[in-house]
Amino acid sequence: KVLSLSTENRFFNRAQRRAIAARDGGCVIPGCTVPAAWCEVHHVIPWHRGGKTEIDNGVLLCWYHHHSIDTSGWNIRMIRGTPQIRAPYCYDPTRTWRPGGGNRLGARQAPPTLA
């Protein structure tokens, strides 16, 4: 586990991106299957509001979710270096925080079998 990797720059560097990709596996929004190679790194606390460019403040989002995160109703927070996601009310009326990063290859469930 990478403990710390930060930079003064706004954009995440290659090493940070690799560490975040290893943690998240792809877009962290539940149900989105976009792989890490096609994702962008999003500052959980925005850079222009003092959010640091470090792995504990970055998550992978696909292009669509990255560009709609501020208006879509999805919320993201980091708890001890792990992303948590809260869905909009229309998807989850309880607005429960859930672990993000379910897109990892090893975490995918087998497709249902037809009986």
PDB file of C-alpha atoms in Angstrom:
ATOM      1  CA  LYS A   1       0.000   0.000   0.000  1.00  0.00           C
ATOM      2  CA  VAL A   2       1.314   3.410  -0.951  1.00  0.00           C
ATOM      3  CA  LEU A   3       1.256   5.636   2.131  1.00  0.00           C
ATOM      4  CA  SER A   4       1.912   9.027   0.566  1.00  0.00           C
ATOM      5  CA  LEU A   5       2.627  10.436  -2.852  1.00  0.00           C
ATOM      6  CA  SER A   6       1.911  14.107  -3.468  1.00  0.00           C
ATOM      7  CA  THR A   7       2.918  16.988  -5.725  1.00  0.00           C
ATOM      8  CA  GLU A   8       2.557  20.773  -5.714  1.00  0.00           C
ATOM      9  CA  ASN A   9       1.142  20.661  -9.257  1.00  0.00           C
ATOM     10  CA  ARG A  10      -2.545  20.637 -10.127  1.00  0.00           C
ATOM     11  CA  PHE A  11      -2.349  17.528 -12.288  1.00  0.00           C
ATOM     12  CA  PHE A  12      -1.672  14.057 -10.924  1.00  0.00           C
ATOM     13  CA  ASN A  13       1.590  12.560 -12.162  1.00  0.00           C
ATOM     14  CA  ARG A  14       2.096   9.085 -13.616  1.00  0.00           C
ATOM     15  CA  ALA A  15       3.114   7.464 -10.309  1.00  0.00           C
ATOM     16  CA  GLN A  16       0.085   8.906  -8.513  1.00  0.00           C
ATOM     17  CA  ARG A  17      -2.209   7.795 -11.309  1.00  0.00           C
ATOM     18  CA  ARG A  18      -0.831   4.237 -11.104  1.00  0.00           C
ATOM     19  CA  ALA A  19      -1.383   4.127  -7.337  1.00  0.00           C
ATOM     20  CA  ILE A  20      -4.947   5.455  -7.666  1.00  0.00           C
ATOM     21  CA  ALA A  21      -5.671   3.029 -10.523  1.00  0.00           C
ATOM     22  CA  ALA A  22      -4.413   0.123  -8.397  1.00  0.00           C
ATOM     23  CA  ARG A  23      -6.744   1.186  -5.588  1.00  0.00           C
ATOM     24  CA  ASP A  24      -9.857   2.079  -7.639  1.00  0.00           C
ATOM     25  CA  GLY A  25      -9.574  -0.200 -10.675  1.00  0.00           C
ATOM     26  CA  GLY A  26     -11.751   2.114 -12.790  1.00  0.00           C
ATOM     27  CA  CYS A  27     -14.532   4.659 -12.388  1.00  0.00           C
ATOM     28  CA  VAL A  28     -15.618   4.607  -8.726  1.00  0.00           C
ATOM     29  CA  ILE A  29     -19.285   5.317  -9.469  1.00  0.00           C
ATOM     30  CA  PRO A  30     -21.251   2.105  -8.765  1.00  0.00           C
ATOM     31  CA  GLY A  31     -22.386   0.350 -11.924  1.00  0.00           C
ATOM     32  CA  CYS A  32     -19.930   2.173 -14.179  1.00  0.00           C
ATOM     33  CA  THR A  33     -17.580  -0.276 -15.885  1.00  0.00           C
ATOM     34  CA  VAL A  34     -15.123   2.133 -17.507  1.00  0.00           C
ATOM     35  CA  PRO A  35     -11.583   0.800 -16.874  1.00  0.00           C
ATOM     36  CA  ALA A  36      -8.783   2.787 -15.252  1.00  0.00           C
ATOM     37  CA  ALA A  37      -6.965   3.440 -18.542  1.00  0.00           C
ATOM     38  CA  TRP A  38      -9.979   5.413 -19.807  1.00  0.00           C
ATOM     39  CA  CYS A  39     -10.571   7.380 -16.589  1.00  0.00           C
ATOM     40  CA  GLU A  40      -9.509  10.796 -15.358  1.00  0.00           C
ATOM     41  CA  VAL A  41      -8.295  11.542 -11.832  1.00  0.00           C
ATOM     42  CA  HIS A  42     -10.705  13.753  -9.887  1.00  0.00           C
ATOM     43  CA  HIS A  43      -9.762  15.883  -6.855  1.00  0.00           C
ATOM     44  CA  VAL A  44     -12.244  14.967  -4.096  1.00  0.00           C
ATOM     45  CA  ILE A  45     -11.558  18.335  -2.450  1.00  0.00           C
ATOM     46  CA  PRO A  46     -11.201  20.641  -5.472  1.00  0.00           C
ATOM     47  CA  TRP A  47      -7.719  21.925  -6.200  1.00  0.00           C
ATOM     48  CA  HIS A  48      -8.958  25.525  -6.439  1.00  0.00           C
ATOM     49  CA  ARG A  49     -10.341  25.170  -2.896  1.00  0.00           C
ATOM     50  CA  GLY A  50      -7.047  23.990  -1.435  1.00  0.00           C
ATOM     51  CA  GLY A  51      -7.387  20.290  -2.207  1.00  0.00           C
ATOM     52  CA  LYS A  52      -3.969  18.711  -2.543  1.00  0.00           C
ATOM     53  CA  THR A  53      -2.770  16.704  -5.505  1.00  0.00           C
ATOM     54  CA  GLU A  54      -2.133  13.514  -3.568  1.00  0.00           C
ATOM     55  CA  ILE A  55      -3.458   9.967  -3.814  1.00  0.00           C
ATOM     56  CA  ASP A  56      -5.665  10.406  -0.726  1.00  0.00           C
ATOM     57  CA  ASN A  57      -7.501  13.227  -2.521  1.00  0.00           C
ATOM     58  CA  GLY A  58      -7.848  11.634  -5.949  1.00  0.00           C
ATOM     59  CA  VAL A  59     -10.325   9.119  -7.380  1.00  0.00           C
ATOM     60  CA  LEU A  60     -10.863   7.724 -10.856  1.00  0.00           C
ATOM     61  CA  LEU A  61     -13.935   8.871 -12.748  1.00  0.00           C
ATOM     62  CA  CYS A  62     -14.863   8.204 -16.355  1.00  0.00           C
ATOM     63  CA  TRP A  63     -15.188  11.253 -18.577  1.00  0.00           C
ATOM     64  CA  TYR A  64     -18.978  11.396 -18.180  1.00  0.00           C
ATOM     65  CA  HIS A  65     -18.996  11.141 -14.378  1.00  0.00           C
ATOM     66  CA  HIS A  66     -16.022  13.507 -14.035  1.00  0.00           C
ATOM     67  CA  HIS A  67     -17.719  16.242 -16.045  1.00  0.00           C
ATOM     68  CA  SER A  68     -21.113  15.823 -14.372  1.00  0.00           C
ATOM     69  CA  ILE A  69     -20.046  15.150 -10.754  1.00  0.00           C
ATOM     70  CA  ASP A  70     -20.927  18.667  -9.555  1.00  0.00           C
ATOM     71  CA  THR A  71     -24.483  18.568 -10.925  1.00  0.00           C
ATOM     72  CA  SER A  72     -25.422  14.869 -10.838  1.00  0.00           C
ATOM     73  CA  GLY A  73     -26.089  14.449  -7.127  1.00  0.00           C
ATOM     74  CA  TRP A  74     -23.284  11.914  -6.568  1.00  0.00           C
ATOM     75  CA  ASN A  75     -21.032  12.680  -3.588  1.00  0.00           C
ATOM     76  CA  ILE A  76     -17.511  11.418  -2.956  1.00  0.00           C
ATOM     77  CA  ARG A  77     -15.478  11.506   0.243  1.00  0.00           C
ATOM     78  CA  MET A  78     -12.269   9.864   1.403  1.00  0.00           C
ATOM     79  CA  ILE A  79     -12.090   7.935   4.668  1.00  0.00           C
ATOM     80  CA  ARG A  80      -8.577   6.845   5.651  1.00  0.00           C
ATOM     81  CA  GLY A  81      -7.467   6.799   1.999  1.00  0.00           C
ATOM     82  CA  THR A  82     -10.488   4.870   0.704  1.00  0.00           C
ATOM     83  CA  PRO A  83     -13.168   6.495  -1.476  1.00  0.00           C
ATOM     84  CA  GLN A  84     -16.783   6.376  -0.376  1.00  0.00           C
ATOM     85  CA  ILE A  85     -19.672   7.200  -2.692  1.00  0.00           C
ATOM     86  CA  ARG A  86     -23.190   8.446  -1.946  1.00  0.00           C
ATOM     87  CA  ALA A  87     -25.749   8.096  -4.718  1.00  0.00           C
ATOM     88  CA  PRO A  88     -28.390  10.703  -5.571  1.00  0.00           C
ATOM     89  CA  TYR A  89     -31.775  10.289  -3.914  1.00  0.00           C
ATOM     90  CA  CYS A  90     -33.330   8.856  -7.113  1.00  0.00           C
ATOM     91  CA  TYR A  91     -30.917   5.867  -6.940  1.00  0.00           C
ATOM     92  CA  ASP A  92     -30.727   5.488  -3.165  1.00  0.00           C
ATOM     93  CA  PRO A  93     -33.430   7.164  -1.038  1.00  0.00           C
ATOM     94  CA  THR A  94     -31.399   6.365   2.101  1.00  0.00           C
ATOM     95  CA  ARG A  95     -28.376   8.328   0.740  1.00  0.00           C
ATOM     96  CA  THR A  96     -26.047   5.805   2.395  1.00  0.00           C
ATOM     97  CA  TRP A  97     -22.277   6.185   1.998  1.00  0.00           C
ATOM     98  CA  ARG A  98     -20.832   3.068   0.339  1.00  0.00           C
ATOM     99  CA  PRO A  99     -17.297   1.963  -0.551  1.00  0.00           C
ATOM    100  CA  GLY A 100     -16.142   3.082  -3.989  1.00  0.00           C
ATOM    101  CA  GLY A 101     -13.772   1.298  -6.297  1.00  0.00           C
ATOM    102  CA  GLY A 102     -15.944  -1.732  -7.001  1.00  0.00           C
ATOM    103  CA  ASN A 103     -14.636  -1.687 -10.567  1.00  0.00           C
ATOM    104  CA  ARG A 104     -11.495  -3.661  -9.676  1.00  0.00           C
ATOM    105  CA  LEU A 105     -11.105  -6.751 -11.832  1.00  0.00           C
ATOM    106  CA  GLY A 106     -10.805  -9.029  -8.814  1.00  0.00           C
ATOM    107  CA  ALA A 107     -13.926  -7.577  -7.197  1.00  0.00           C
ATOM    108  CA  ARG A 108     -16.281  -8.169 -10.097  1.00  0.00           C
ATOM    109  CA  GLN A 109     -18.970 -10.720  -9.570  1.00  0.00           C
ATOM    110  CA  ALA A 110     -19.516 -13.583 -11.960  1.00  0.00           C
ATOM    111  CA  PRO A 111     -22.387 -13.047 -14.396  1.00  0.00           C
ATOM    112  CA  PRO A 112     -25.661 -14.663 -13.329  1.00  0.00           C
ATOM    113  CA  THR A 113     -26.318 -18.107 -14.720  1.00  0.00           C
ATOM    114  CA  LEU A 114     -29.579 -19.044 -16.350  1.00  0.00           C
ATOM    115  CA  ALA A 115     -31.289 -22.016 -14.741  1.00  0.00           C
TER     116      ALA A 115
END
